[in-house]
XYZ file of C-alpha atoms in Angstrom:
356
model
C 9.783 -24.028 26.004
C 9.315 -25.672 22.647
C 6.923 -24.855 19.848
C 5.368 -28.299 20.356
C 3.712 -26.952 23.509
C 1.689 -24.449 21.493
C -2.006 -25.118 20.974
C -3.526 -24.313 17.584
C -7.190 -24.101 16.650
C -8.316 -23.181 13.152
C -11.806 -22.444 11.854
C -12.618 -21.952 8.163
C -15.815 -20.727 6.546
C -17.313 -18.911 3.607
C -18.676 -15.580 4.815
C -20.900 -13.144 2.960
C -19.381 -9.996 4.426
C -21.414 -7.862 2.023
C -24.283 -8.690 -0.298
C -23.049 -11.094 -2.949
C -19.440 -10.935 -1.711
C -18.716 -14.477 -0.507
C -15.175 -14.688 0.830
C -13.151 -17.503 2.318
C -12.308 -16.575 5.913
C -10.002 -18.358 8.321
C -9.127 -17.755 11.957
C -6.177 -19.467 13.612
C -5.857 -19.180 17.400
C -2.491 -19.955 18.966
C -2.622 -20.414 22.734
C 0.576 -20.122 24.732
C 1.143 -22.276 27.827
C 1.593 -20.620 31.196
C 5.141 -19.371 31.621
C 7.293 -20.479 34.510
C 8.427 -16.862 34.658
C 6.125 -14.037 35.615
C 5.148 -11.437 33.028
C 5.816 -7.770 33.864
C 2.304 -7.362 35.265
C 0.615 -10.456 36.672
C -2.775 -8.846 36.226
C -2.310 -7.738 32.614
C -1.946 -10.079 29.680
C -2.403 -9.360 26.005
C -4.395 -11.102 23.315
C -2.787 -10.393 19.957
C -5.251 -9.991 17.099
C -3.651 -9.849 13.659
C -5.474 -9.269 10.383
C -3.536 -10.369 7.273
C -4.128 -8.731 3.879
C -2.606 -10.528 0.895
C -1.310 -8.970 -2.297
C -2.910 -8.694 -5.736
C -4.372 -11.916 -7.134
C -2.721 -13.879 -4.333
C -3.970 -16.007 -1.411
C -4.124 -15.921 2.366
C -2.393 -19.325 2.478
C 0.850 -17.540 1.606
C 0.958 -16.377 5.225
C 0.849 -19.907 6.710
C 4.572 -20.183 7.432
C 4.679 -16.703 8.929
C 1.749 -17.452 11.260
C 3.515 -20.598 12.482
C 6.824 -18.787 13.006
C 5.138 -15.950 14.882
C 3.833 -18.435 17.418
C 7.223 -20.083 17.762
C 9.114 -16.820 18.177
C 6.669 -15.462 20.751
C 6.782 -18.752 22.643
C 10.557 -19.096 22.778
C 11.407 -15.372 22.890
C 14.328 -16.429 20.722
C 16.796 -13.781 19.523
C 14.433 -10.903 20.132
C 16.162 -7.563 19.931
C 19.130 -8.660 17.802
C 18.978 -5.967 15.146
C 22.010 -3.637 15.319
C 20.150 -0.637 16.736
C 17.939 -2.457 19.224
C 17.866 -2.894 22.964
C 17.266 -6.504 23.979
C 13.870 -7.506 25.266
C 13.936 -8.124 29.003
C 13.814 -11.765 30.048
C 10.308 -11.433 31.408
C 8.515 -14.521 30.207
C 6.658 -15.920 27.270
C 5.502 -13.223 24.925
C 5.799 -10.525 27.594
C 2.399 -11.495 28.962
C 0.847 -12.723 25.699
C -2.062 -15.067 26.394
C -2.956 -16.001 22.827
C -2.616 -14.913 19.209
C -5.675 -14.702 16.956
C -4.795 -14.548 13.253
C -7.556 -13.509 10.854
C -7.017 -14.271 7.161
C -9.217 -14.028 4.080
C -9.002 -14.524 0.322
C -10.067 -11.513 -1.699
C -12.912 -11.972 -4.175
C -11.801 -14.017 -7.166
C -8.733 -15.351 -5.366
C -7.990 -18.856 -4.101
C -10.975 -20.239 -2.149
C -13.263 -17.202 -2.354
C -16.034 -16.973 -4.943
C -15.024 -16.204 -8.527
C -17.768 -14.142 -10.198
C -17.416 -14.432 -13.969
C -18.153 -11.705 -16.465
C -18.541 -9.129 -13.696
C -15.951 -6.436 -14.289
C -17.211 -4.133 -11.555
C -16.970 -6.869 -8.906
C -13.186 -6.551 -9.030
C -12.930 -2.786 -8.811
C -10.637 -1.115 -6.307
C -13.650 0.423 -4.572
C -15.393 -2.949 -4.124
C -12.253 -4.572 -2.679
C -11.869 -1.572 -0.374
C -15.406 -1.977 0.955
C -14.778 -5.692 1.548
C -11.652 -4.959 3.551
C -13.342 -2.177 5.507
C -16.200 -4.479 6.481
C -13.788 -7.224 7.543
C -11.556 -4.798 9.443
C -14.407 -3.255 11.386
C -15.648 -6.702 12.353
C -12.076 -7.616 13.318
C -11.658 -4.495 15.472
C -14.863 -5.262 17.336
C -13.778 -8.805 18.159
C -12.005 -10.024 21.269
C -12.169 -6.734 23.097
C -11.333 -6.149 26.735
C -12.289 -9.338 28.588
C -11.663 -10.999 31.891
C -9.830 -14.237 32.536
C -8.649 -16.105 35.591
C -5.466 -14.076 35.914
C -7.032 -10.667 35.476
C -7.871 -8.442 32.530
C -7.063 -9.569 29.006
C -6.308 -6.580 26.787
C -6.758 -7.020 23.040
C -4.033 -5.626 20.795
C -4.842 -5.209 17.101
C -2.319 -5.303 14.256
C -2.691 -5.404 10.480
C -0.112 -7.143 8.273
C -0.194 -6.381 4.558
C 1.879 -7.419 1.562
C 2.560 -5.785 -1.816
C -0.622 -4.160 -3.185
C -2.264 -5.051 0.116
C -0.123 -2.279 1.616
C -1.947 0.301 -0.512
C -5.288 -1.274 0.356
C -4.408 -1.063 4.050
C -3.306 2.568 3.867
C -6.592 3.477 2.187
C -8.458 1.394 4.756
C -6.946 3.059 7.827
C -7.548 6.510 6.396
C -11.226 5.651 5.806
C -11.948 4.262 9.270
C -13.719 6.320 11.916
C -11.181 7.776 14.346
C -12.491 5.521 17.111
C -11.728 2.394 15.042
C -8.347 3.578 13.783
C -7.327 4.311 17.378
C -7.750 0.627 18.240
C -4.952 -0.415 15.854
C -1.658 -0.777 17.702
C 0.479 -1.081 14.601
C 0.832 -1.868 10.899
C 3.375 -4.239 9.354
C 3.847 -3.267 5.699
C 5.737 -5.896 3.685
C 7.072 -5.454 0.147
C 4.912 -2.403 -0.470
C 5.134 0.816 -2.462
C 3.195 4.041 -2.923
C 2.853 6.122 -6.037
C 4.041 9.684 -6.333
C 7.768 9.382 -5.890
C 10.268 9.962 -8.709
C 10.498 6.809 -10.816
C 7.972 4.932 -8.673
C 6.968 1.532 -10.042
C 3.622 1.652 -8.247
C 1.376 2.521 -11.166
C -2.389 2.248 -11.455
C -3.790 -0.117 -14.050
C -1.277 -2.926 -13.611
C 1.136 -4.353 -16.163
C 0.649 -3.356 -19.782
C -0.066 -6.979 -20.674
C -3.512 -6.533 -19.118
C -4.391 -3.648 -21.410
C -7.622 -3.734 -23.362
C -5.716 -4.528 -26.535
C -4.594 -8.019 -25.484
C -7.331 -10.607 -26.179
C -8.321 -12.966 -23.371
C -7.346 -16.014 -25.418
C -3.784 -14.681 -25.668
C -3.671 -13.919 -21.935
C -4.743 -17.463 -21.095
C -2.053 -18.868 -23.383
C 0.519 -16.652 -21.692
C -0.503 -17.500 -18.117
C 2.199 -20.168 -17.496
C 4.980 -17.898 -18.733
C 3.590 -14.919 -16.784
C 3.492 -16.969 -13.573
C 7.041 -18.183 -14.191
C 8.325 -14.662 -14.867
C 6.693 -13.357 -11.696
C 8.252 -16.123 -9.604
C 11.706 -15.366 -11.001
C 11.337 -11.702 -10.009
C 9.548 -12.250 -6.696
C 11.737 -15.005 -5.244
C 15.456 -14.758 -4.469
C 17.483 -17.366 -6.410
C 18.769 -18.883 -3.162
C 15.172 -19.640 -2.113
C 13.697 -20.775 -5.426
C 14.179 -24.528 -4.954
C 12.515 -24.712 -1.547
C 9.695 -22.413 -2.688
C 8.978 -24.694 -5.663
C 9.099 -27.811 -3.467
C 6.663 -26.305 -0.961
C 4.207 -25.284 -3.680
C 4.534 -21.576 -2.965
C 5.009 -20.820 -6.644
C 1.690 -22.437 -7.603
C -0.611 -19.838 -6.021
C -1.218 -17.775 -9.151
C -1.577 -20.723 -11.520
C -5.230 -21.206 -10.619
C -6.217 -17.586 -11.159
C -8.779 -16.875 -13.839
C -7.196 -14.446 -16.268
C -10.477 -12.564 -16.750
C -10.416 -11.832 -13.016
C -6.755 -10.802 -13.203
C -7.416 -8.442 -16.084
C -10.416 -6.856 -14.338
C -8.465 -6.535 -11.083
C -5.269 -5.045 -12.489
C -6.979 -2.656 -14.897
C -8.851 -1.140 -11.919
C -5.929 -1.230 -9.487
C -5.300 2.024 -7.599
C -2.198 2.439 -5.452
C -2.099 4.641 -2.397
C -0.260 7.949 -2.779
C 2.544 9.376 -0.659
C 0.039 11.930 0.597
C -2.283 9.172 1.772
C 0.633 7.433 3.498
C 1.494 10.651 5.306
C -1.992 10.661 6.846
C -1.367 7.337 8.614
C -0.957 7.985 12.334
C -0.713 4.324 13.323
C 2.841 3.237 14.137
C 4.158 1.313 11.130
C 6.935 -1.198 10.559
C 8.190 -1.529 6.966
C 9.713 -4.892 5.977
C 11.323 -5.485 2.591
C 13.414 -8.086 0.833
C 16.812 -6.606 -0.018
C 16.731 -8.338 -3.404
C 13.146 -7.447 -4.324
C 12.827 -7.197 -8.120
C 9.141 -6.280 -8.117
C 9.550 -3.217 -5.909
C 13.224 -2.449 -5.198
C 14.340 -1.330 -1.750
C 14.154 2.305 -2.837
C 10.356 1.915 -2.995
C 10.297 0.776 0.632
C 12.449 3.737 1.631
C 10.048 6.089 -0.163
C 7.104 4.482 1.637
C 8.880 4.694 4.999
C 9.715 8.365 4.524
C 6.127 9.149 3.502
C 4.419 7.465 6.465
C 2.952 9.697 9.126
C 4.201 7.526 12.003
C 7.091 5.343 10.777
C 8.669 3.009 13.310
C 11.438 1.205 11.469
C 12.404 -0.079 8.032
C 13.890 -3.573 8.043
C 15.679 -4.888 4.967
C 16.144 -8.659 4.892
C 19.029 -10.104 2.854
C 18.708 -13.112 0.547
C 15.029 -12.402 0.025
C 12.911 -10.796 -2.669
C 9.273 -9.753 -2.933
C 7.925 -12.862 -1.153
C 10.205 -12.213 1.813
C 7.624 -13.413 4.359
C 7.491 -16.808 2.608
C 11.201 -16.964 1.830
C 12.435 -16.101 5.326
C 9.402 -16.336 7.612
C 11.395 -16.748 10.827
C 13.372 -13.548 10.220
C 10.201 -11.612 9.372
C 8.507 -13.069 12.455
C 11.360 -11.897 14.698
C 11.162 -8.380 13.261
C 7.395 -8.368 13.803
C 7.604 -9.662 17.375
C 10.229 -7.045 18.197
C 7.799 -4.436 16.924
C 4.810 -5.910 18.751
C 6.702 -6.262 22.018
C 7.712 -2.625 21.756
C 4.017 -1.769 21.929
C 3.432 -3.884 25.057
C 6.666 -3.614 27.061
C 8.418 -0.516 25.761
C 11.789 -2.265 25.942
C 12.608 -2.194 22.219
C 12.963 1.407 21.221
C 14.931 1.412 17.972
C 13.500 3.709 15.301
C 16.376 3.778 12.847
C 16.704 1.921 9.598
C 18.182 -1.497 10.259
C 19.447 -4.480 8.352
C 18.537 -7.819 9.848
C 21.688 -9.989 9.937
C 21.813 -13.402 8.297
């Protein structure tokens, strides 16, 4: 079955999730055609619900390629279970009984298509962003619950995918949810993340020194092109730079207001190893082997700190933007993880390196 058989439906809107917090919100529904092969249980299909949390001063559009690849990989069941320590997924049909995939994405305040309050330092505080995410997550967890369809019950499965600083935001989120809400989350996919507290950790509150109070805003605005270029050189593997530039992936931060960036980074608060240890939701850690923002050692520290780690997957020829650089490989790792929650046929828990 080809990806062309997939059905996509996208809705976009500005939503005031909290008073004065107008955020761009997008939902993409991928519907899978009926398989010619029977799923493991004819009367039980799954609706995948995935909430995506982007990194600091980034955009939800960065996940577009990954969302597309997830649909393709689920549809074709291609090369699932090919990591060295895995057991292959049984040949039991499209998505092991997956009916549809509902991807929920939003731009954080001040980023991309969300509102950009000016001269409002407090609007960009870590606490305010946390409350936004908590409101969105609780709405997300209440959506698409157990429903009926023509083939029987349709069980909703909830996952959260987070990148970079979004990993810390997600850890803090899960720990703040009521137990009944946290229990609904089937798994976390933590990409390019880090937690503070380890020896030599690069995850430090307050952001880069360039955003200190001593650097005037006029200087920051003059430096914005060089800062964006320096970030791209560190966040993208050299082998992927040309295609990333051609696709416009390197342009995301160019439109950011530097006053917003300064307010955001100065108030940035990373999750601690202790907070990570409190996470009881099964978690997959994905990291670019050549990450120059947070080296692989940061991912290993995060993995070891998590309360319910599943697997750490290091992807070669990729850096910090691994999910944009090699979306198909990340999608395969994610689908392996998701299928393990629905079929139980992929049981690897060791560290693995995804082959080229």
